[in-house]
């Protein structure tokens, strides 16, 4: 598992929600400092945390951990994909 890629996908999901990093972390009960480390790829996204994200934002664990883009919620998929392709925007 590529920790940096997991972090990129998590941050793309966060961007698609329109929330700030800390706000997003709060919605899935991840400590804000841990969230920062996860999106930088220096800390793994534990399965319990991944499950919280999956349940709260209706994305699959396959998306978070493996990068499978099918079955993303239609309300978020376009923005997630755009952010993955252009992370600085």
Coordinates of C-alpha atoms in Angstrom, one line a residue:
X1 CA 0.0 0.0 0.0
X2 CA 1.3 3.4 -1.0
X3 CA 0.8 5.7 1.9
X4 CA 1.3 8.8 -0.1
X5 CA -1.4 7.7 -2.6
X6 CA -3.8 6.9 0.2
X7 CA -3.2 10.4 1.5
X8 CA -3.8 12.0 -1.9
X9 CA -7.1 10.2 -2.3
X10 CA -8.2 11.1 1.2
X11 CA -7.3 14.8 0.6
X12 CA -9.1 14.7 -2.8
X13 CA -12.2 13.5 -1.0
X14 CA -11.8 16.2 1.6
X15 CA -11.5 18.8 -1.2
X16 CA -14.6 17.4 -2.9
X17 CA -16.6 18.0 0.3
X18 CA -15.6 21.6 0.4
X19 CA -14.4 21.3 4.0
X20 CA -11.1 22.6 5.5
X21 CA -8.7 19.9 6.6
X22 CA -9.4 20.2 10.3
X23 CA -13.2 20.2 9.7
X24 CA -13.0 17.1 7.5
X25 CA -10.9 15.3 10.1
X26 CA -13.5 16.1 12.7
X27 CA -16.3 14.6 10.6
X28 CA -14.6 11.2 10.6
X29 CA -13.2 11.4 14.1
X30 CA -9.5 11.5 13.1
X31 CA -7.2 13.6 15.2
X32 CA -6.3 16.7 13.2
X33 CA -2.5 16.2 13.6
X34 CA -2.9 12.6 12.5
X35 CA -4.9 13.6 9.5
X36 CA -2.1 15.9 8.4
X37 CA 0.4 13.1 8.7
X38 CA -1.9 10.7 6.8
X39 CA -2.3 13.1 3.8
X40 CA 1.4 13.6 3.7
X41 CA 2.0 9.9 3.6
X42 CA 4.0 9.7 6.8
X43 CA 1.3 7.8 8.8
X44 CA -1.0 5.0 7.6
X45 CA -4.7 5.4 7.5
X46 CA -5.8 2.7 9.9
X47 CA -8.6 0.5 8.8
X48 CA -10.8 1.8 11.6
X49 CA -10.3 5.3 10.3
X50 CA -10.8 4.2 6.7
X51 CA -14.1 2.6 7.7
X52 CA -15.2 5.9 9.4
X53 CA -14.4 7.8 6.2
X54 CA -16.1 5.1 4.1
X55 CA -19.3 5.2 6.1
X56 CA -19.5 9.0 6.5
X57 CA -18.8 9.9 2.9
X58 CA -20.1 6.9 1.1
X59 CA -16.8 5.9 -0.6
X60 CA -15.5 2.4 -0.8
X61 CA -12.4 1.2 1.0
X62 CA -11.2 0.1 -2.4
X63 CA -11.1 3.7 -3.4
X64 CA -9.2 4.8 -0.3
X65 CA -6.7 2.0 -0.2
X66 CA -6.5 0.8 -3.8
X67 CA -7.5 3.8 -5.9
X68 CA -10.5 2.2 -7.6
X69 CA -12.6 5.1 -8.9
X70 CA -15.7 3.2 -9.8
X71 CA -18.6 3.4 -7.4
X72 CA -17.7 6.8 -6.1
X73 CA -20.8 8.8 -5.2
X74 CA -21.9 10.8 -8.2
X75 CA -22.1 14.0 -6.1
X76 CA -18.4 13.8 -5.4
X77 CA -16.8 11.8 -8.2
X78 CA -16.1 14.6 -10.7
X79 CA -14.5 16.8 -8.0
X80 CA -12.4 13.9 -6.6
X81 CA -11.1 13.0 -10.0
X82 CA -10.3 16.6 -10.8
X83 CA -8.4 17.0 -7.6
X84 CA -6.4 13.8 -8.1
X85 CA -5.4 15.1 -11.5
X86 CA -4.7 18.6 -10.4
X87 CA -3.9 18.6 -6.7
X88 CA -2.7 22.2 -6.4
X89 CA -6.1 23.6 -7.6

